mmCIF file of C-alpha atoms and ligand atoms in Angstrom:
data_model
loop_
_atom_site.group_PDB
_atom_site.id
_atom_site.type_symbol
_atom_site.label_atom_id
_atom_site.label_comp_id
_atom_site.label_asym_id
_atom_site.label_seq_id
_atom_site.Cartn_x
_atom_site.Cartn_y
_atom_site.Cartn_z
ATOM 1 C CA MET A 237 39.227 2.866 -0.589
ATOM 2 C CA LEU A 238 36.309 1.682 1.593
ATOM 3 C CA THR A 239 33.156 4.065 2.574
ATOM 4 C CA ASP A 240 30.987 3.880 5.663
ATOM 5 C CA TYR A 241 28.660 6.949 4.900
ATOM 6 C CA HIS A 242 25.235 6.067 5.763
ATOM 7 C CA LEU A 243 25.644 6.085 9.212
ATOM 8 C CA HIS A 244 23.476 7.663 12.804
ATOM 9 C CA LEU A 245 25.332 8.763 15.965
ATOM 10 C CA ARG A 246 22.914 7.115 17.895
ATOM 11 C CA PRO A 247 20.171 4.792 18.009
ATOM 12 C CA ASP A 248 16.820 5.297 16.925
ATOM 13 C CA GLY A 249 13.652 5.096 19.730
ATOM 14 C CA GLU A 250 13.110 7.378 22.960
ATOM 15 C CA ASP A 251 15.942 8.888 25.020
ATOM 16 C CA THR A 252 18.741 9.156 22.790
ATOM 17 C CA PRO A 253 19.097 13.148 22.876
ATOM 18 C CA ALA A 254 21.351 14.698 20.514
ATOM 19 C CA GLU A 255 23.707 16.051 23.459
ATOM 20 C CA ARG A 256 24.551 12.605 24.694
ATOM 21 C CA TYR A 257 25.594 11.342 21.719
ATOM 22 C CA PHE A 258 26.998 14.196 19.056
ATOM 23 C CA THR A 259 30.208 14.587 21.348
ATOM 24 C CA ALA A 260 33.539 14.297 20.567
ATOM 25 C CA GLU A 261 34.014 10.517 22.623
ATOM 26 C CA ASN A 262 31.329 9.272 20.559
ATOM 27 C CA VAL A 263 32.581 10.147 17.155
ATOM 28 C CA ASP A 264 35.793 8.634 18.374
ATOM 29 C CA ARG A 265 34.229 5.384 19.433
ATOM 30 C CA TYR A 266 33.227 5.735 15.786
ATOM 31 C CA ARG A 267 36.457 6.279 14.339
ATOM 32 C CA GLU A 268 38.329 3.135 16.308
ATOM 33 C CA ALA A 269 35.662 1.065 14.828
ATOM 34 C CA ALA A 270 35.770 2.486 11.385
ATOM 35 C CA ALA A 271 39.764 1.499 12.004
ATOM 36 C CA ALA A 272 39.378 -1.328 13.274
ATOM 37 C CA ALA A 273 36.659 -2.478 10.277
ATOM 38 C CA GLY A 274 39.113 -0.896 7.420
ATOM 39 C CA VAL A 275 37.226 2.029 6.516
ATOM 40 C CA ASP A 276 38.799 4.771 5.244
ATOM 41 C CA ASP A 277 36.002 7.114 4.803
ATOM 42 C CA LEU A 278 33.730 7.909 7.176
ATOM 43 C CA GLY A 279 30.503 10.020 7.406
ATOM 44 C CA VAL A 280 27.390 10.707 9.267
ATOM 45 C CA SER A 281 23.809 10.931 7.618
ATOM 46 C CA GLU A 282 21.397 11.421 10.606
ATOM 47 C CA HIS A 283 17.856 10.898 10.182
ATOM 48 C CA VAL A 284 16.566 14.778 9.098
ATOM 49 C CA TYR A 285 13.262 13.963 10.719
ATOM 50 C CA ARG A 286 15.320 14.275 14.004
ATOM 51 C CA PHE A 287 15.422 18.110 13.315
ATOM 52 C CA ARG A 288 12.591 21.004 13.608
ATOM 53 C CA GLN A 289 13.539 21.994 10.318
ATOM 54 C CA ALA A 290 11.695 18.812 8.948
ATOM 55 C CA LEU A 291 8.479 19.759 9.925
ATOM 56 C CA ASP A 292 8.523 22.100 6.768
ATOM 57 C CA LEU A 293 8.682 18.867 4.899
ATOM 58 C CA TRP A 294 6.202 16.846 6.301
ATOM 59 C CA ARG A 295 3.929 17.282 9.206
ATOM 60 C CA HIS A 296 3.300 13.130 10.090
ATOM 61 C CA PRO A 297 2.623 12.631 13.927
ATOM 62 C CA PHE A 298 6.125 10.387 13.892
ATOM 63 C CA TRP A 299 7.977 13.301 13.092
ATOM 64 C CA LEU A 300 6.335 15.403 15.279
ATOM 65 C CA GLU A 301 7.308 13.720 17.495
ATOM 66 C CA GLN A 302 11.122 13.251 16.516
ATOM 67 C CA ALA A 303 11.919 16.743 15.629
ATOM 68 C CA SER A 304 13.198 17.878 18.550
ATOM 69 C CA ASP A 305 16.916 19.149 17.352
ATOM 70 C CA ASP A 306 18.312 21.871 15.427
ATOM 71 C CA LEU A 307 19.485 20.259 11.733
ATOM 72 C CA ASP A 308 21.906 23.342 11.743
ATOM 73 C CA ALA A 309 23.587 22.802 15.164
ATOM 74 C CA TYR A 310 24.084 19.045 13.811
ATOM 75 C CA CYS A 311 25.679 20.184 10.217
ATOM 76 C CA GLU A 312 28.639 22.560 12.676
ATOM 77 C CA PHE A 313 29.420 19.373 14.617
ATOM 78 C CA VAL A 314 30.074 16.563 12.225
ATOM 79 C CA ARG A 315 32.093 19.192 10.323
ATOM 80 C CA GLY A 316 34.177 20.498 13.058
ATOM 81 C CA ALA A 317 34.820 16.633 13.961
ATOM 82 C CA GLY A 318 36.019 16.252 10.557
ATOM 83 C CA LEU A 319 33.947 13.366 9.329
ATOM 84 C CA LYS A 320 31.898 13.757 6.017
ATOM 85 C CA LEU A 321 29.027 15.669 6.384
ATOM 86 C CA GLY A 322 25.541 13.569 5.185
ATOM 87 C CA VAL A 323 22.113 13.422 6.273
ATOM 88 C CA GLU A 324 19.799 10.566 5.313
ATOM 89 C CA CYS A 325 16.724 12.443 3.938
ATOM 90 C CA ASP A 326 13.177 10.975 3.399
ATOM 91 C CA TYR A 327 11.400 11.755 0.270
ATOM 92 C CA VAL A 328 8.225 13.189 0.619
ATOM 93 C CA PRO A 329 6.150 13.120 -2.307
ATOM 94 C CA GLY A 330 4.948 16.896 -2.950
ATOM 95 C CA ALA A 331 7.666 18.419 -0.722
ATOM 96 C CA GLU A 332 10.450 18.102 -3.471
ATOM 97 C CA GLY A 333 10.949 22.172 -3.359
ATOM 98 C CA ARG A 334 10.673 22.608 -0.177
ATOM 99 C CA THR A 335 13.274 19.204 0.548
ATOM 100 C CA ALA A 336 15.818 21.133 -2.235
ATOM 101 C CA ALA A 337 15.371 24.489 -0.348
ATOM 102 C CA LEU A 338 16.390 22.710 2.916
ATOM 103 C CA LEU A 339 19.391 20.414 1.475
ATOM 104 C CA GLU A 340 21.108 23.463 -0.690
ATOM 105 C CA ALA A 341 21.086 25.324 2.333
ATOM 106 C CA ARG A 342 23.676 23.422 4.040
ATOM 107 C CA GLU A 343 27.154 22.021 2.461
ATOM 108 C CA PHE A 344 26.329 18.215 2.588
ATOM 109 C CA ASP A 345 29.066 15.739 1.304
ATOM 110 C CA TYR A 346 26.180 13.503 0.119
ATOM 111 C CA VAL A 347 22.574 12.890 0.973
ATOM 112 C CA VAL A 348 21.063 9.786 1.594
ATOM 113 C CA GLY A 349 17.416 9.627 0.060
ATOM 114 C CA SER A 350 15.379 7.285 1.802
ATOM 115 C CA VAL A 351 11.321 5.663 1.417
ATOM 116 C CA HIS A 352 10.318 4.095 4.695
ATOM 117 C CA PHE A 353 6.934 5.443 4.103
ATOM 118 C CA ILE A 354 3.772 5.097 1.435
ATOM 119 C CA GLY A 355 1.327 7.477 2.475
ATOM 120 C CA ASP A 356 0.799 7.444 6.083
ATOM 121 C CA VAL A 357 2.350 4.088 7.074
ATOM 122 C CA ALA A 358 5.596 2.838 7.102
ATOM 123 C CA VAL A 359 7.352 -0.625 5.462
ATOM 124 C CA ASP A 360 9.715 -0.931 8.622
ATOM 125 C CA HIS A 361 7.882 0.826 11.434
ATOM 126 C CA GLU A 362 5.749 -1.560 14.218
ATOM 127 C CA GLY A 363 3.902 1.682 15.415
ATOM 128 C CA PHE A 364 2.995 2.295 11.529
ATOM 129 C CA ASP A 365 3.152 -0.287 10.211
ATOM 130 C CA ILE A 366 1.480 -0.707 6.562
ATOM 131 C CA TRP A 367 1.519 -4.315 7.311
ATOM 132 C CA ASP A 368 -1.639 -3.413 10.048
ATOM 133 C CA GLY A 369 -5.114 -5.268 8.588
ATOM 134 C CA SER A 370 -5.065 -6.814 5.072
ATOM 135 C CA ALA A 371 -2.617 -5.568 3.154
ATOM 136 C CA ASP A 372 -2.276 -7.109 -0.302
ATOM 137 C CA PRO A 373 1.524 -7.982 -0.651
ATOM 138 C CA ASP A 374 1.800 -7.537 -4.270
ATOM 139 C CA GLU A 375 0.346 -4.274 -4.038
ATOM 140 C CA VAL A 376 2.888 -3.286 -1.178
ATOM 141 C CA TRP A 377 6.003 -4.040 -3.211
ATOM 142 C CA ARG A 378 3.962 -2.818 -6.292
ATOM 143 C CA ARG A 379 3.699 0.984 -4.021
ATOM 144 C CA TYR A 380 7.266 0.518 -2.538
ATOM 145 C CA PHE A 381 9.396 0.406 -5.298
ATOM 146 C CA GLU A 382 6.945 2.913 -7.320
ATOM 147 C CA ALA A 383 8.134 5.674 -4.700
ATOM 148 C CA LEU A 384 11.519 4.592 -4.844
ATOM 149 C CA ALA A 385 11.649 5.085 -8.570
ATOM 150 C CA GLU A 386 9.879 8.449 -7.612
ATOM 151 C CA CYS A 387 12.182 9.187 -4.879
ATOM 152 C CA ALA A 388 15.002 8.304 -8.085
ATOM 153 C CA ARG A 389 13.959 10.385 -10.255
ATOM 154 C CA SER A 390 13.123 13.248 -7.762
ATOM 155 C CA GLY A 391 16.975 14.184 -8.447
ATOM 156 C CA LEU A 392 17.470 15.232 -4.597
ATOM 157 C CA PHE A 393 19.505 12.890 -3.617
ATOM 158 C CA ASP A 394 23.063 11.287 -3.990
ATOM 159 C CA ILE A 395 22.704 7.846 -2.824
ATOM 160 C CA LEU A 396 19.699 5.583 -2.481
ATOM 161 C CA ALA A 397 19.075 3.650 0.754
ATOM 162 C CA HIS A 398 18.624 -0.004 1.659
ATOM 163 C CA PRO A 399 16.774 -0.252 -2.029
ATOM 164 C CA ASP A 400 14.526 -2.975 -1.149
ATOM 165 C CA LEU A 401 13.960 -2.087 2.513
ATOM 166 C CA VAL A 402 10.533 -3.342 2.102
ATOM 167 C CA LYS A 403 11.835 -6.544 2.577
ATOM 168 C CA VAL A 404 13.257 -6.140 6.294
ATOM 169 C CA TRP A 405 10.766 -8.147 7.916
ATOM 170 C CA GLY A 406 11.559 -11.223 5.788
ATOM 171 C CA ARG A 407 9.088 -14.126 6.752
ATOM 172 C CA GLY A 408 7.393 -11.818 9.063
ATOM 173 C CA ARG A 409 4.675 -10.121 7.027
ATOM 174 C CA PRO A 410 3.466 -11.964 3.735
ATOM 175 C CA LEU A 411 5.496 -11.903 0.452
ATOM 176 C CA PRO A 412 4.617 -10.767 -3.119
ATOM 177 C CA GLU A 413 3.646 -13.834 -5.055
ATOM 178 C CA ARG A 414 4.686 -12.115 -8.143
ATOM 179 C CA ASP A 415 8.461 -12.743 -9.205
ATOM 180 C CA PRO A 416 9.880 -9.476 -7.772
ATOM 181 C CA ARG A 417 12.184 -8.616 -10.631
ATOM 182 C CA HIS A 418 8.877 -7.776 -11.930
ATOM 183 C CA TYR A 419 8.570 -4.626 -9.007
ATOM 184 C CA TYR A 420 12.405 -4.203 -9.744
ATOM 185 C CA GLY A 421 12.286 -3.420 -13.320
ATOM 186 C CA PRO A 422 10.370 0.445 -13.232
ATOM 187 C CA ALA A 423 12.681 1.292 -10.127
ATOM 188 C CA VAL A 424 15.979 0.302 -11.910
ATOM 189 C CA GLU A 425 15.102 2.274 -15.053
ATOM 190 C CA ALA A 426 14.243 5.301 -12.930
ATOM 191 C CA ILE A 427 17.563 4.799 -11.018
ATOM 192 C CA ALA A 428 19.825 4.163 -13.982
ATOM 193 C CA GLU A 429 18.106 7.664 -15.679
ATOM 194 C CA SER A 430 18.664 9.657 -12.496
ATOM 195 C CA GLY A 431 22.181 9.003 -12.437
ATOM 196 C CA ILE A 432 21.950 8.383 -8.438
ATOM 197 C CA ALA A 433 24.313 5.579 -6.497
ATOM 198 C CA VAL A 434 22.373 2.607 -5.512
ATOM 199 C CA GLU A 435 23.733 1.954 -1.602
ATOM 200 C CA ILE A 436 24.936 -1.713 -0.563
ATOM 201 C CA SER A 437 23.762 -1.600 2.884
ATOM 202 C CA THR A 438 24.604 -4.222 5.693
ATOM 203 C CA ALA A 439 21.762 -3.494 7.637
ATOM 204 C CA GLY A 440 19.767 -6.121 6.174
ATOM 205 C CA LEU A 441 21.793 -8.675 7.865
ATOM 206 C CA ARG A 442 21.402 -7.543 11.258
ATOM 207 C CA LYS A 443 17.393 -7.521 10.582
ATOM 208 C CA PRO A 444 14.731 -10.006 10.651
ATOM 209 C CA VAL A 445 15.177 -10.533 6.829
ATOM 210 C CA GLY A 446 19.105 -11.577 7.593
ATOM 211 C CA GLU A 447 20.161 -10.289 3.934
ATOM 212 C CA LEU A 448 22.178 -7.458 2.295
ATOM 213 C CA TYR A 449 19.851 -4.602 0.926
ATOM 214 C CA PRO A 450 19.258 -4.904 -2.083
ATOM 215 C CA ALA A 451 18.363 -8.585 -3.164
ATOM 216 C CA PRO A 452 21.216 -10.100 -5.411
ATOM 217 C CA ALA A 453 18.626 -9.811 -8.825
ATOM 218 C CA PHE A 454 18.143 -5.928 -7.936
ATOM 219 C CA ALA A 455 21.403 -5.750 -7.551
ATOM 220 C CA ALA A 456 22.593 -7.812 -10.806
ATOM 221 C CA MET A 457 20.027 -5.649 -12.808
ATOM 222 C CA CYS A 458 21.605 -2.447 -11.464
ATOM 223 C CA ALA A 459 25.338 -3.735 -12.131
ATOM 224 C CA GLU A 460 23.855 -4.687 -15.781
ATOM 225 C CA ALA A 461 22.396 -0.610 -16.174
ATOM 226 C CA GLY A 462 25.792 0.756 -14.752
ATOM 227 C CA ILE A 463 24.458 2.060 -11.843
ATOM 228 C CA PRO A 464 27.301 3.040 -9.116
ATOM 229 C CA PHE A 465 26.919 1.596 -6.266
ATOM 230 C CA ALA A 466 27.959 3.164 -2.649
ATOM 231 C CA LEU A 467 28.974 0.863 0.466
ATOM 232 C CA SER A 468 27.831 1.461 3.859
ATOM 233 C CA SER A 469 26.650 -0.796 7.218
ATOM 234 C CA ASP A 470 23.409 2.114 8.298
ATOM 235 C CA ALA A 471 25.186 1.766 11.620
ATOM 236 C CA HIS A 472 23.235 3.277 14.917
ATOM 237 C CA LEU A 473 25.828 2.082 17.370
ATOM 238 C CA PRO A 474 29.711 2.246 17.165
ATOM 239 C CA GLU A 475 30.214 -1.397 16.785
ATOM 240 C CA GLN A 476 27.939 -1.575 13.901
ATOM 241 C CA VAL A 477 30.581 0.573 11.676
ATOM 242 C CA GLY A 478 31.901 -1.660 8.628
ATOM 243 C CA PHE A 479 29.877 -4.240 9.917
ATOM 244 C CA GLY A 480 29.206 -7.305 7.713
ATOM 245 C CA TYR A 481 31.755 -5.422 4.880
ATOM 246 C CA GLU A 482 33.498 -8.719 3.533
ATOM 247 C CA ARG A 483 29.607 -9.992 3.019
ATOM 248 C CA ALA A 484 29.284 -6.985 1.033
ATOM 249 C CA LEU A 485 32.540 -6.962 -1.031
ATOM 250 C CA ALA A 486 32.341 -10.633 -1.550
ATOM 251 C CA PHE A 487 28.455 -9.366 -3.323
ATOM 252 C CA LEU A 488 29.990 -7.026 -5.479
ATOM 253 C CA GLY A 489 33.142 -9.208 -6.437
ATOM 254 C CA GLU A 490 30.349 -11.760 -7.767
ATOM 255 C CA LEU A 491 28.566 -8.517 -9.684
ATOM 256 C CA GLY A 492 31.854 -7.760 -11.070
ATOM 257 C CA VAL A 493 31.678 -4.038 -9.533
ATOM 258 C CA GLU A 494 35.066 -2.948 -8.818
ATOM 259 C CA GLU A 495 34.125 0.424 -7.959
ATOM 260 C CA ILE A 496 32.405 2.235 -4.752
ATOM 261 C CA SER A 497 31.030 5.758 -4.976
ATOM 262 C CA VAL A 498 32.931 8.269 -2.719
ATOM 263 C CA PHE A 499 31.724 11.843 -2.374
ATOM 264 C CA GLU A 500 32.664 15.253 -1.251
ATOM 265 C CA ARG A 501 30.336 18.286 -1.445
ATOM 266 C CA ARG A 502 28.085 16.410 -3.561
ATOM 267 C CA ARG A 503 30.133 15.309 -6.334
ATOM 268 C CA ARG A 504 30.861 12.149 -6.818
ATOM 269 C CA ARG A 505 33.714 10.055 -7.765
ATOM 270 C CA LEU A 506 34.465 6.226 -7.971
ATOM 271 C CA GLU A 507 37.220 4.626 -5.984
ATOM 272 C CA SER A 508 38.333 1.033 -6.407
ATOM 273 C CA ALA A 509 37.093 -1.170 -3.208
ATOM 274 C CA ALA A 510 39.797 -3.432 -3.375
ATOM 275 C CA THR A 511 41.928 -4.713 -0.659
ATOM 276 C CA PRO A 512 45.090 -2.325 -1.213
ATOM 277 C CA VAL A 513 48.687 -4.325 -2.076
ATOM 278 C CA GLY A 514 49.865 -5.313 0.974
ATOM 279 C CA GLY A 515 47.606 -4.264 3.111
ATOM 280 C CA ASP A 516 45.949 -6.589 5.445
ATOM 281 C CA ARG A 517 42.029 -5.906 5.158
HETATM 282 ZN ZN1 ZN B 1283 16.640 4.438 6.370
HETATM 283 ZN ZN1 ZN B 1284 19.727 5.261 8.437
#
């Protein structure tokens, strides 16, 4: 069984209205791409901040600019299309109760929890770049993984998205002086205690950093702690569905991990990610 759960039906950025992308034709393009990539279980997880209801959680300028769609119309569309229903929800410190209310009011199959922002600035957004000015890389990495630990511990989410997103720019931004494992440790401990699944995301292969999320050392620490993994592409276009899965499966194999998380109505089970006998994957 191969999954692709962390998936967007449209690109980020301007002029990407819901009515153009939340269509049966667009879903068909994703389905065809999934079939070609050997992905059996397909779900959608639109960014929560693209919905008006997200403004109950946070009123950051970026969210105010983005929050134009209706979350319930989205849920109805995805269900009607026969795809698993997810959402990519930022962890907003201090908004845990409101986040829980928003998520529990809908019948998601899974919720992907993300950390993009630390305070009012983001690790992956050039418009609100944490690296503008004189950010100390060790401080940025420490604060990022601290936020990731809090995201896991909040208990709000099923899958922890792109767990070391802070590296997204690769050498395009300063790197910490300390061994990153120093920052991974407390986060992995929080993840293990929380029971959340860690996403292996091939999106990093498409970004300046050019490697999977998470880094091998982070993933090895998770595997050692017995943390379950989930597999996704974070596709924003049909052709990105199942992108780089051969690399991801080889990576899981090197970690000695044979099973991935499958979700339904926020219940997790583990299934073999291996090629079925006679399969042509
Ligand atoms: Zn994300
Ligand atoms: Zn995403």
